[in-house]
PDB file of C-alpha atoms in Angstrom:
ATOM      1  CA  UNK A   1       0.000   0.000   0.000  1.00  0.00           C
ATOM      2  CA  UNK A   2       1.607   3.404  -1.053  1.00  0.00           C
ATOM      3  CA  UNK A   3       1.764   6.201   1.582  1.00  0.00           C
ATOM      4  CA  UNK A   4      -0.994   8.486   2.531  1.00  0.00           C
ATOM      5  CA  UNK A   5      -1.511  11.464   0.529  1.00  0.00           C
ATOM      6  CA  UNK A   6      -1.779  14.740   2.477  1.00  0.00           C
ATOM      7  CA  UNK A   7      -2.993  18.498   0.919  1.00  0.00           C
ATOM      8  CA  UNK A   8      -3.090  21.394   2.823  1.00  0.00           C
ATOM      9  CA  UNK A   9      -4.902  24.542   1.864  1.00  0.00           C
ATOM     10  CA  UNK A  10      -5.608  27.942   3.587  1.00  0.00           C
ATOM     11  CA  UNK A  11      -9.060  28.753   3.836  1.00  0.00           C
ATOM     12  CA  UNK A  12     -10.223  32.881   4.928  1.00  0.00           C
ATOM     13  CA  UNK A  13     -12.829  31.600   6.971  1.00  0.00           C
ATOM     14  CA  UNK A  14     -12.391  31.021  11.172  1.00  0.00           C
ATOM     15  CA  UNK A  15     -11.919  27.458  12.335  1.00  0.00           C
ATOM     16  CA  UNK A  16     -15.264  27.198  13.483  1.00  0.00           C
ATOM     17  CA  UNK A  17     -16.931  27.977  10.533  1.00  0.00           C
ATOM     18  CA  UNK A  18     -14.754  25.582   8.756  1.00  0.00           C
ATOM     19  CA  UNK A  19     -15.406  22.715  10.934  1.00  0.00           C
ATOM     20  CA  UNK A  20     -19.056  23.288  10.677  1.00  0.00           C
ATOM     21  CA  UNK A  21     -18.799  23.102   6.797  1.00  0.00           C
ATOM     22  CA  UNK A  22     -17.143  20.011   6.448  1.00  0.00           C
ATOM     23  CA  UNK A  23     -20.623  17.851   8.592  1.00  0.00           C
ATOM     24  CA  UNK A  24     -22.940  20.313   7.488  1.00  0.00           C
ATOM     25  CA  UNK A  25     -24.786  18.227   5.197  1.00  0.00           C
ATOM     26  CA  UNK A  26     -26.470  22.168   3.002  1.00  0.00           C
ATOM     27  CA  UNK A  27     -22.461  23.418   2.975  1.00  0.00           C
ATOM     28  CA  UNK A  28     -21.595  19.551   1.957  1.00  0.00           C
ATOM     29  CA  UNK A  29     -24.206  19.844  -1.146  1.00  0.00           C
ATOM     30  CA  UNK A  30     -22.203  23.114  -2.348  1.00  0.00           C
ATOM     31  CA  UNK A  31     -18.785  22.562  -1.990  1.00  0.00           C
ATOM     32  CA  UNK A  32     -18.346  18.852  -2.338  1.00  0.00           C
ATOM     33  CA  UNK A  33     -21.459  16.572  -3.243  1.00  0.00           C
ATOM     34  CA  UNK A  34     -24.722  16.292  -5.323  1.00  0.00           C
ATOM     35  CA  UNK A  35     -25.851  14.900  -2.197  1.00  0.00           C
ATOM     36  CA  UNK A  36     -24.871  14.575   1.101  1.00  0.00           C
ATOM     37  CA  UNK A  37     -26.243  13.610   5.003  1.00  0.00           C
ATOM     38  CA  UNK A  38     -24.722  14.152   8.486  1.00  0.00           C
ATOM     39  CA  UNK A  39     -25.860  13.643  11.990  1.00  0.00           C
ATOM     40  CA  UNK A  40     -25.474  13.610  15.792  1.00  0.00           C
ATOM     41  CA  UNK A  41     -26.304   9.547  15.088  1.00  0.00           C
ATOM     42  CA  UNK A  42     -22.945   9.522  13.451  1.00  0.00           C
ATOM     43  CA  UNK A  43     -24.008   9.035   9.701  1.00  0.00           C
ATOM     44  CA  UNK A  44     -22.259  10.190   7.420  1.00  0.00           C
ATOM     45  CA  UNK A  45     -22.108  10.769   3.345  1.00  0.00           C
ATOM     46  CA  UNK A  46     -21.999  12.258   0.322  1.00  0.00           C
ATOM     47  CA  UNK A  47     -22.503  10.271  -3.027  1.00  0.00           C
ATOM     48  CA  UNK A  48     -23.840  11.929  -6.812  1.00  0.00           C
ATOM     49  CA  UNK A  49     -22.375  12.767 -10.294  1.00  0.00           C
ATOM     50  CA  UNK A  50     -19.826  14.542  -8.583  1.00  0.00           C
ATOM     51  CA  UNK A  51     -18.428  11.893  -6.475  1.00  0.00           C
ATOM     52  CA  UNK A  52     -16.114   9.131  -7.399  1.00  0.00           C
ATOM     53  CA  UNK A  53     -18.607   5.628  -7.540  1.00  0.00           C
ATOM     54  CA  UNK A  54     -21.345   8.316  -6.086  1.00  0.00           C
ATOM     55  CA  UNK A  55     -24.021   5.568  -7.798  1.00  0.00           C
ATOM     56  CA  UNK A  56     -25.069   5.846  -3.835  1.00  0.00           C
ATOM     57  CA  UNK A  57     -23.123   6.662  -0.387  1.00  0.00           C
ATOM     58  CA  UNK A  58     -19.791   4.256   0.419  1.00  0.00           C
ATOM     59  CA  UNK A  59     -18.498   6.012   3.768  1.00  0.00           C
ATOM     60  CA  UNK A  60     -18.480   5.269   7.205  1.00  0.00           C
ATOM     61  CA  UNK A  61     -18.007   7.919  10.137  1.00  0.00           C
ATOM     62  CA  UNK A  62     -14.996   6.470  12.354  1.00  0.00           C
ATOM     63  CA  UNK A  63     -14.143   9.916  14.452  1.00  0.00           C
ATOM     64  CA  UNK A  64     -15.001  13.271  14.313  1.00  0.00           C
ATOM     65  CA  UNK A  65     -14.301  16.165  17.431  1.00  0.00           C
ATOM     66  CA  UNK A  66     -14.073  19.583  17.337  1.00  0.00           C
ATOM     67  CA  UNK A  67     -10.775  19.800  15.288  1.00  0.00           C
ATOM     68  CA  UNK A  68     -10.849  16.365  13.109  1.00  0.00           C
ATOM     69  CA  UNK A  69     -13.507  14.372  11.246  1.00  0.00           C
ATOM     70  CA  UNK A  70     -11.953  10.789   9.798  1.00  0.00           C
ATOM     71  CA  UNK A  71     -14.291   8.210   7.923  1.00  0.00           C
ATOM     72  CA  UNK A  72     -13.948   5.331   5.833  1.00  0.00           C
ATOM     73  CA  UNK A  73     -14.340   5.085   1.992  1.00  0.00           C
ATOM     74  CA  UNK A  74     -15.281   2.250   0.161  1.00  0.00           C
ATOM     75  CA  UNK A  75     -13.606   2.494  -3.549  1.00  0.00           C
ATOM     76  CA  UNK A  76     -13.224  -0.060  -6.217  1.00  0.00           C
ATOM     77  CA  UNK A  77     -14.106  -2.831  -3.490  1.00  0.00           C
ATOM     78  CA  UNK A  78     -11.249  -1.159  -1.544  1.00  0.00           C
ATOM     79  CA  UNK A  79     -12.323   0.332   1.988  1.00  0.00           C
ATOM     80  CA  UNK A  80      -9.842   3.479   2.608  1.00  0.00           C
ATOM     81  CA  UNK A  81      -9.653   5.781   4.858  1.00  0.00           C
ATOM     82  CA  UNK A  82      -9.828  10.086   4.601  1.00  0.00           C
ATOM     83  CA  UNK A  83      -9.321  12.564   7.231  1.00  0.00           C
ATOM     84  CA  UNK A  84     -10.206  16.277   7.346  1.00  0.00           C
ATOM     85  CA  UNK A  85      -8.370  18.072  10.254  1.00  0.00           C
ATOM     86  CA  UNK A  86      -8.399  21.878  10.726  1.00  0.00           C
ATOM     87  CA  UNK A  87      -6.455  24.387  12.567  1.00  0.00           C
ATOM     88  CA  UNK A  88      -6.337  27.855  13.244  1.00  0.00           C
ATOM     89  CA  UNK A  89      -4.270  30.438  11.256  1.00  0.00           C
ATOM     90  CA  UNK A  90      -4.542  34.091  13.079  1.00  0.00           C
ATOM     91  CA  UNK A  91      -8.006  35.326  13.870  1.00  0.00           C
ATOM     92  CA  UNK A  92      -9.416  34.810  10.857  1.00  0.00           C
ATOM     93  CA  UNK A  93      -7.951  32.029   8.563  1.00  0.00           C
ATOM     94  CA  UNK A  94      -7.623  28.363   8.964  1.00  0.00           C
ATOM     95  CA  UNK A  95      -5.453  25.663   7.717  1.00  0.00           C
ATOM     96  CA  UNK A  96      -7.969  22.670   6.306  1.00  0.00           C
ATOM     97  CA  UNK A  97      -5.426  19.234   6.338  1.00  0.00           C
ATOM     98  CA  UNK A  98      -6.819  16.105   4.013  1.00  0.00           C
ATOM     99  CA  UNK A  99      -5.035  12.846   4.348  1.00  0.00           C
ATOM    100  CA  UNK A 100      -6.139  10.093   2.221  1.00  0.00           C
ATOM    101  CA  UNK A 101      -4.895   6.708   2.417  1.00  0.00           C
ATOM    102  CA  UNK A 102      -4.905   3.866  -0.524  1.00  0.00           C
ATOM    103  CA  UNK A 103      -3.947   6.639  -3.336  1.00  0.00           C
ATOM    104  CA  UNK A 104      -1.251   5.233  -5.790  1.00  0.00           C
ATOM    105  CA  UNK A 105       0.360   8.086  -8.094  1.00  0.00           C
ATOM    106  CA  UNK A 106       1.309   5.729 -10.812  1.00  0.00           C
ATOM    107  CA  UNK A 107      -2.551   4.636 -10.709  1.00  0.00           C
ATOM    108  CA  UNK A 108      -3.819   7.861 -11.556  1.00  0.00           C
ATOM    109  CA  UNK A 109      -0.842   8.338 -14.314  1.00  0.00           C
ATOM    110  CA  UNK A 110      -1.825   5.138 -16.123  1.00  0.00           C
ATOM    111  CA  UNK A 111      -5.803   5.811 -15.175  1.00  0.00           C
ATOM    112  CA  UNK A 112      -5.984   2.086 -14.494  1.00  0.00           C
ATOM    113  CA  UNK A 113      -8.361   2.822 -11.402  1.00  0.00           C
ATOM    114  CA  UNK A 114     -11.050   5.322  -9.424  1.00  0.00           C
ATOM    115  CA  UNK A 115      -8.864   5.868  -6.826  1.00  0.00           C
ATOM    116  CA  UNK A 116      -6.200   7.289  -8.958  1.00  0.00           C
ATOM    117  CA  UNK A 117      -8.735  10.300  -9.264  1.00  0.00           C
ATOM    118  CA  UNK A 118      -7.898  11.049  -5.341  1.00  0.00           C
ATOM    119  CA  UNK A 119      -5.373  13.866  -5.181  1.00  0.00           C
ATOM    120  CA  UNK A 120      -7.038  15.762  -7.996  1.00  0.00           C
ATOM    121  CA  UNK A 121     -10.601  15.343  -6.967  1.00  0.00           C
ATOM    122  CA  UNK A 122      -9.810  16.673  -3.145  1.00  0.00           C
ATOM    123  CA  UNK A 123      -7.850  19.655  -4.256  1.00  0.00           C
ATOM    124  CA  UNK A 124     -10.918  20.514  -6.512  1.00  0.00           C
ATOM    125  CA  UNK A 125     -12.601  19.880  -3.321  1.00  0.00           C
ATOM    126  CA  UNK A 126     -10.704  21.961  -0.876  1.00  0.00           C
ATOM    127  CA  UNK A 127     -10.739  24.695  -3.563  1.00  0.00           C
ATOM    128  CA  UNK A 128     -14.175  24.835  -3.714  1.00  0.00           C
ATOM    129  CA  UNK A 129     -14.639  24.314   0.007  1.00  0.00           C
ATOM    130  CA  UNK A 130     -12.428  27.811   0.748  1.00  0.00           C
ATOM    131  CA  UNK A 131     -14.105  29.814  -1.948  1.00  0.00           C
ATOM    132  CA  UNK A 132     -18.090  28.779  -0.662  1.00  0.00           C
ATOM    133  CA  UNK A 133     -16.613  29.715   2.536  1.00  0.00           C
ATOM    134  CA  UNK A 134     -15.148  33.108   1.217  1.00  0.00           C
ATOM    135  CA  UNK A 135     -18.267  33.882  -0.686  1.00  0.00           C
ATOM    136  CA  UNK A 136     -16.855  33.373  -4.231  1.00  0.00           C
ATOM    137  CA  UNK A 137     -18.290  31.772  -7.333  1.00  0.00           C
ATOM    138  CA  UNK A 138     -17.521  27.899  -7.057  1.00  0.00           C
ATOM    139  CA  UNK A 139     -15.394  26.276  -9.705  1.00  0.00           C
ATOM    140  CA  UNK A 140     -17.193  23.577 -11.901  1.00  0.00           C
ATOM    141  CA  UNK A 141     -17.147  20.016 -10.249  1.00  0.00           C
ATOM    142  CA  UNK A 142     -16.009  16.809 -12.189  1.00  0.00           C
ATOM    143  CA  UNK A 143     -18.815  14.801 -13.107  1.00  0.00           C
ATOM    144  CA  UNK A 144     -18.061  11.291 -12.757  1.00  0.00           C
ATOM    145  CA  UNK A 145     -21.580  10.144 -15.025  1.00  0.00           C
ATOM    146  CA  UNK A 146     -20.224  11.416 -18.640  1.00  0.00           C
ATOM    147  CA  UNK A 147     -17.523  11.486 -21.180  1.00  0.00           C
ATOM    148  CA  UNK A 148     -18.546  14.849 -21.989  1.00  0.00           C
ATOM    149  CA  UNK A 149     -15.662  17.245 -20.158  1.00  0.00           C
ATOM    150  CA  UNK A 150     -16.489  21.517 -20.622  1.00  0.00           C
ATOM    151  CA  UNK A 151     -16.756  23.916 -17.955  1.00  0.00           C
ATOM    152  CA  UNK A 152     -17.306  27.649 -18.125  1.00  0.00           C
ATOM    153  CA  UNK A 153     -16.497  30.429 -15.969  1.00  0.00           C
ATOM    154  CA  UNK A 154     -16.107  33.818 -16.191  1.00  0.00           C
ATOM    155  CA  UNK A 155     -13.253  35.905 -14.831  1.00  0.00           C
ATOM    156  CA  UNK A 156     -12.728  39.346 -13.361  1.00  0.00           C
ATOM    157  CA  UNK A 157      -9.848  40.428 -15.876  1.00  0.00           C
ATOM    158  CA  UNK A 158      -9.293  41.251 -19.982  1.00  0.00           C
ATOM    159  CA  UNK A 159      -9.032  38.289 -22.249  1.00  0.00           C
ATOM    160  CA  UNK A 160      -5.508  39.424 -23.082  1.00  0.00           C
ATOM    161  CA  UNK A 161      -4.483  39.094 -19.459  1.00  0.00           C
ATOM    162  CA  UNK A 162      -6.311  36.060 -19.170  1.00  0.00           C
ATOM    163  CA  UNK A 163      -4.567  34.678 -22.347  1.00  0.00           C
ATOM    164  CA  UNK A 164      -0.909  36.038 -21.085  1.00  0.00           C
ATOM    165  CA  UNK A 165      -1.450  33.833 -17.722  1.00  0.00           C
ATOM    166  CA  UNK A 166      -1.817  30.711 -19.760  1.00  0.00           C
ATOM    167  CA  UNK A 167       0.964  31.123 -22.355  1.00  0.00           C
ATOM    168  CA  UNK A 168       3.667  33.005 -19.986  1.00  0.00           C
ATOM    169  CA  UNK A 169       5.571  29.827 -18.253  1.00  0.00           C
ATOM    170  CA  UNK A 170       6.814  32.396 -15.189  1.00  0.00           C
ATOM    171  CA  UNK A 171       2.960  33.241 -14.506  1.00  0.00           C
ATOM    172  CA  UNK A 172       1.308  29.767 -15.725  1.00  0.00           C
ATOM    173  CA  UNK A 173       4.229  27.828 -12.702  1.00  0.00           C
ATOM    174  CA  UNK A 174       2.885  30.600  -9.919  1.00  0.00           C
ATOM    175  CA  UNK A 175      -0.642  30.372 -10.172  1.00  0.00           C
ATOM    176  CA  UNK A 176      -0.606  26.120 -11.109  1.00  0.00           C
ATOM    177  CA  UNK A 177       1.997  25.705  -8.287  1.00  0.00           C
ATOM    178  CA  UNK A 178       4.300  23.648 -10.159  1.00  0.00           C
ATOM    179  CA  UNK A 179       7.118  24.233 -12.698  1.00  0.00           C
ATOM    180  CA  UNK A 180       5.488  24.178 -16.807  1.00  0.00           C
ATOM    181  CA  UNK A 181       7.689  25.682 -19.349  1.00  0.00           C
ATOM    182  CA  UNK A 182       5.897  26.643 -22.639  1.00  0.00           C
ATOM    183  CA  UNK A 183       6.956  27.712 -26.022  1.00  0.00           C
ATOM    184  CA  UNK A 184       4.232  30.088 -27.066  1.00  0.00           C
ATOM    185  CA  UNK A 185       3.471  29.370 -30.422  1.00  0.00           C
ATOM    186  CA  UNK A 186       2.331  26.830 -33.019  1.00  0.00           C
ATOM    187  CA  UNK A 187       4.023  23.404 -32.553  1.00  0.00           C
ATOM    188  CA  UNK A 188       5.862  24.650 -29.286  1.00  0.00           C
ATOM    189  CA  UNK A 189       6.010  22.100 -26.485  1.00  0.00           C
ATOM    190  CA  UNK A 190       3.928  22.755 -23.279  1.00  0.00           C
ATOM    191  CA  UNK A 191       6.240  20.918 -20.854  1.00  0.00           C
ATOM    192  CA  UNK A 192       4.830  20.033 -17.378  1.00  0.00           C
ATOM    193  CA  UNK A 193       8.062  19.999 -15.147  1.00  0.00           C
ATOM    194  CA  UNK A 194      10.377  22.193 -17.677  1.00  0.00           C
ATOM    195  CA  UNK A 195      11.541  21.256 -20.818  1.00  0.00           C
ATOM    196  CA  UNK A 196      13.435  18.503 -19.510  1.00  0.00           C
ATOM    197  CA  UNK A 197      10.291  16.336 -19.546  1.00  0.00           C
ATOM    198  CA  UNK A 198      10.982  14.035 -21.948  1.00  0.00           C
ATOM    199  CA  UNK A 199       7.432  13.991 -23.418  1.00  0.00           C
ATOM    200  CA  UNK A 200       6.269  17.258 -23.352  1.00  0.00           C
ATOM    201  CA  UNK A 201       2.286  18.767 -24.619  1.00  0.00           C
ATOM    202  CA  UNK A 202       2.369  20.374 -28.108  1.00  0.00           C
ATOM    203  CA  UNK A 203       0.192  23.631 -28.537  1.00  0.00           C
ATOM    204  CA  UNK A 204      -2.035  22.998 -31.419  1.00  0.00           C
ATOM    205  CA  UNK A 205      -3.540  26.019 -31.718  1.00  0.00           C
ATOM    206  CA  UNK A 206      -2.600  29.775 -30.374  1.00  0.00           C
ATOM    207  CA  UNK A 207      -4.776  33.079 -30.809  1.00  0.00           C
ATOM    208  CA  UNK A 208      -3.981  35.677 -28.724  1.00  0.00           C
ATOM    209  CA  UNK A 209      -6.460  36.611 -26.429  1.00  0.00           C
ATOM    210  CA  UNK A 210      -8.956  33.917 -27.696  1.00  0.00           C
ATOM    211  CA  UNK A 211      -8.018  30.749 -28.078  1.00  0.00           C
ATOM    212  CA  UNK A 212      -5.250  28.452 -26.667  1.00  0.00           C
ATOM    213  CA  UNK A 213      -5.380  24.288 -27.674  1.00  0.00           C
ATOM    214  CA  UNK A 214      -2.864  21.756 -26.448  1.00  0.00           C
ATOM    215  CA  UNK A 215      -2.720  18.177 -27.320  1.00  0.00           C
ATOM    216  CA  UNK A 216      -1.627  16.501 -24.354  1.00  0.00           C
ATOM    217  CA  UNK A 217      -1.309  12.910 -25.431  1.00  0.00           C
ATOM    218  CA  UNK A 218      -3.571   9.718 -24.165  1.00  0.00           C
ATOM    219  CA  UNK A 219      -5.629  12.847 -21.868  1.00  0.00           C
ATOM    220  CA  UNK A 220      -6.633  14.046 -24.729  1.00  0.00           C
ATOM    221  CA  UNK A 221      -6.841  17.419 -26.470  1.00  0.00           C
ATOM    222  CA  UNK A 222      -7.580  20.949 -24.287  1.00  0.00           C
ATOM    223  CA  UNK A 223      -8.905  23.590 -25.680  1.00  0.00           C
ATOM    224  CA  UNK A 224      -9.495  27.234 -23.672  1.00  0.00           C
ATOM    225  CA  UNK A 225     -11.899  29.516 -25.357  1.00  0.00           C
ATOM    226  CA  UNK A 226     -11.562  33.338 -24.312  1.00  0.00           C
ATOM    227  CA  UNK A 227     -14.085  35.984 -24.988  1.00  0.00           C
ATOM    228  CA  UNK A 228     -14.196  39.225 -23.058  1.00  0.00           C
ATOM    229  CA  UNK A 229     -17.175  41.554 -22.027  1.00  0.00           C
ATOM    230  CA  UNK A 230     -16.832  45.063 -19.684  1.00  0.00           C
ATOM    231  CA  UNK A 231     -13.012  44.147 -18.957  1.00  0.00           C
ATOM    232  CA  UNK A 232     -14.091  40.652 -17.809  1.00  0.00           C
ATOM    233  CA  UNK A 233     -13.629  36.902 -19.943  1.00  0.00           C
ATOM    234  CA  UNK A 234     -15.991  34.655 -20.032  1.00  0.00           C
ATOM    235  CA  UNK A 235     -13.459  31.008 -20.551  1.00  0.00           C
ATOM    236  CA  UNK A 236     -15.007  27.624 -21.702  1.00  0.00           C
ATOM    237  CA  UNK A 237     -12.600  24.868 -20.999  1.00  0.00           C
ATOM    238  CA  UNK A 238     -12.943  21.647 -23.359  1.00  0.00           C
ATOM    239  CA  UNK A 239     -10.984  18.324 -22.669  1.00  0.00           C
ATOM    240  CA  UNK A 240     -11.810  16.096 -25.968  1.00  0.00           C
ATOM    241  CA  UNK A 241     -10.575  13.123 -27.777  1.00  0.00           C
ATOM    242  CA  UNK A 242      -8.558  10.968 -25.000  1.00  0.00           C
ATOM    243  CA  UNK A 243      -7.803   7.542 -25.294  1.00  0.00           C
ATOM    244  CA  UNK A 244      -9.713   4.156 -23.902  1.00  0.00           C
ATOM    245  CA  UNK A 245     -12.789   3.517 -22.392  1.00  0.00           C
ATOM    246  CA  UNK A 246     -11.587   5.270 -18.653  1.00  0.00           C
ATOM    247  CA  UNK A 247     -12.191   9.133 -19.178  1.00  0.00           C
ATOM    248  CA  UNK A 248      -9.172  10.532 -17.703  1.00  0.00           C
ATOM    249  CA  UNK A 249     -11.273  12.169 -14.405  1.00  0.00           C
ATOM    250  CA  UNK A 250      -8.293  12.480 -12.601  1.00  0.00           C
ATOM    251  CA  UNK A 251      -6.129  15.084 -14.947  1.00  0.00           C
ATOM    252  CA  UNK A 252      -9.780  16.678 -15.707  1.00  0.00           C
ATOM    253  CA  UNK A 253      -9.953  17.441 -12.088  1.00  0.00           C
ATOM    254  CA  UNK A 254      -6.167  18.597 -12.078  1.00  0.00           C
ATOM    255  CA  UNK A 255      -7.262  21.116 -14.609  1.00  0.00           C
ATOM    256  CA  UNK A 256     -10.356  22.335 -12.848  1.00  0.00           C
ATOM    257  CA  UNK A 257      -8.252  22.790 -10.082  1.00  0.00           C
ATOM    258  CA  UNK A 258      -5.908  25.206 -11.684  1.00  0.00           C
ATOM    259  CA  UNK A 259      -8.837  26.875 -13.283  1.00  0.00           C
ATOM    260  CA  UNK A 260      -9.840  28.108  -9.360  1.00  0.00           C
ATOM    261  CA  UNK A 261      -6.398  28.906  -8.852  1.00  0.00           C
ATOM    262  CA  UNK A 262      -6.147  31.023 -12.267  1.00  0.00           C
ATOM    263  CA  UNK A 263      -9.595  33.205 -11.324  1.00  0.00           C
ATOM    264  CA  UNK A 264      -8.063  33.803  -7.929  1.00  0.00           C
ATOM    265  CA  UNK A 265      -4.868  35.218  -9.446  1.00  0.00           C
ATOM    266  CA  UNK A 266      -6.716  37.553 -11.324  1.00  0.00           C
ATOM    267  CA  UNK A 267      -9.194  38.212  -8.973  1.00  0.00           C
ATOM    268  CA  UNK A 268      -7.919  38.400  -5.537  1.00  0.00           C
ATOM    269  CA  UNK A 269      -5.550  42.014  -4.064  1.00  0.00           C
ATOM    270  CA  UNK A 270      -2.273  40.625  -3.113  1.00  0.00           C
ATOM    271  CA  UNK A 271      -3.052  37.033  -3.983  1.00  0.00           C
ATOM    272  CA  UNK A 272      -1.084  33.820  -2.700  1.00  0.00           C
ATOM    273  CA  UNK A 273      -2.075  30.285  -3.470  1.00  0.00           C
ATOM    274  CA  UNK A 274      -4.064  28.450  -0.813  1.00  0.00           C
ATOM    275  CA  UNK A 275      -1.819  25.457  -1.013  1.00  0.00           C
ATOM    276  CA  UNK A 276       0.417  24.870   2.230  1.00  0.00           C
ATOM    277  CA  UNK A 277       3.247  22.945   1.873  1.00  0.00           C
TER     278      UNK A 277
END
């Protein structure tokens, strides 16, 4: 069994407030679930389109206090085990912790299994968990029941700003949180890691300020539409054309990540990513 996987976000939001979101069966049917129940008898669950296997509720309340709630999660016949622990930041932030056993990184590269889907689908998660509790827009969920992968959302900035963030390597590594190097035209690679990667992306398509496509291999093919209104950009995301009978949920959720992490660059006075190492 590989080692747990732990994320760690900052959320603006006091500790108690946090806590109460994470049981809170109306806050669990915004920032995480279609659906969701939680109760002083100790159930616990959240199942829907949005939830890996969510065909109906697989988890089972082990612990949860004032500071910690830990449950098991039946996936793929496998029962793991997730735990949510918060603590407080200053006055008014808190540090949300989510440690999920039985997640194998070479799974989700070869998308041989639902669990692979893990990391991606809980930092989607905890993004959307900080900006319900914030008061922002939420970013578009992965829905587990369809091949069909497009989400919308509009941003608080020009399309030509939008457009530089996703073609600039210096500004696409600060807002992604990890190191991409990209040639910015026609045919140039798109290199997660730096251009040392081996088997880098290849942009397919590149018009300024409206529309940026990358083929990224067995994923598929992304494509970022841009069209700007009163200084703001209304961008459709498309992930088409991927290989086998497994959509590839777990990268889709990697990329719906960054696209909360993108709007809050633009968006948010003195920004800083909410990831804690």
């Amino acid at each position: 069994m590989s080692d747990p996987m732990t994320l760690r976000a900052r959320v603006q939001a006091p500790v108690k407030e946090v806590r109460n979101a994470l049981t809170d069966p109306a806050a669990m049917r915004i920032w995480l679930a279609e659906h969701a129940e939680a109760g002083p008898d100790g159930s616990f669950a959240f199942w829907g389109r949005h939830t890996p296997e969510g065909d109906a509720p697989h988890q089972r309340l082990l612990h949860a206090d004032d500071r910690t709630v830990r449950f098991a999660w039946t996936l793929d016949g496998v029962e793991t085990t997730t735990e949510f622990g918060v603590e407080e930041e200053g006055s008014d932030a808190t540090i949300v912790t989510i440690t999920q056993s039985h997640y194998d990184h070479q799974e989700a590269m070869a998308n041989t299994g639902i669990r692979g889907v893990l990391q991606t689908y809980w930092c989607l998660a905890l993004a959307n968990l900080a900006e319900h509790l914030e008061g922002r827009e939420l970013t578009p969920k992965i829905d587990f029941t369809t091949r069909d992968m497009s989400a919308g959302v509009v941003i608080d900035a020009a399309p030509e700003a939008v457009f530089d963030s996703l073609v600039d390597s210096e500004k696409v590594t600060r807002w992604f949180g990890f190191p991409i190097a990209i040639e910015p035209y026609v045919g140039g690679r798109y290199a997660m890691g730096g251009f040392d990667n081996p088997q880098p992306a290849k942009i397919l398509e590149l018009e300024p300020g409206r529309r940026l496509s990358v083929d990224w291999g067995p994923t598929g093919v992304g494509t970022w539409e841009l069209e700007g209104s009163g200084g703001r950009t209304r961008l459709t995301l498309v992930q088409s054309g991927f290989e086998g009978e497994r959509p590839p949920y777990g990268a889709w959720g990697g990329i719906l990540a960054g696209l909360s992490e993108l709007r809050r660059f633009h968006e948010i006075p003195d920004w800083r990513p909410i990831w804690v190492e």
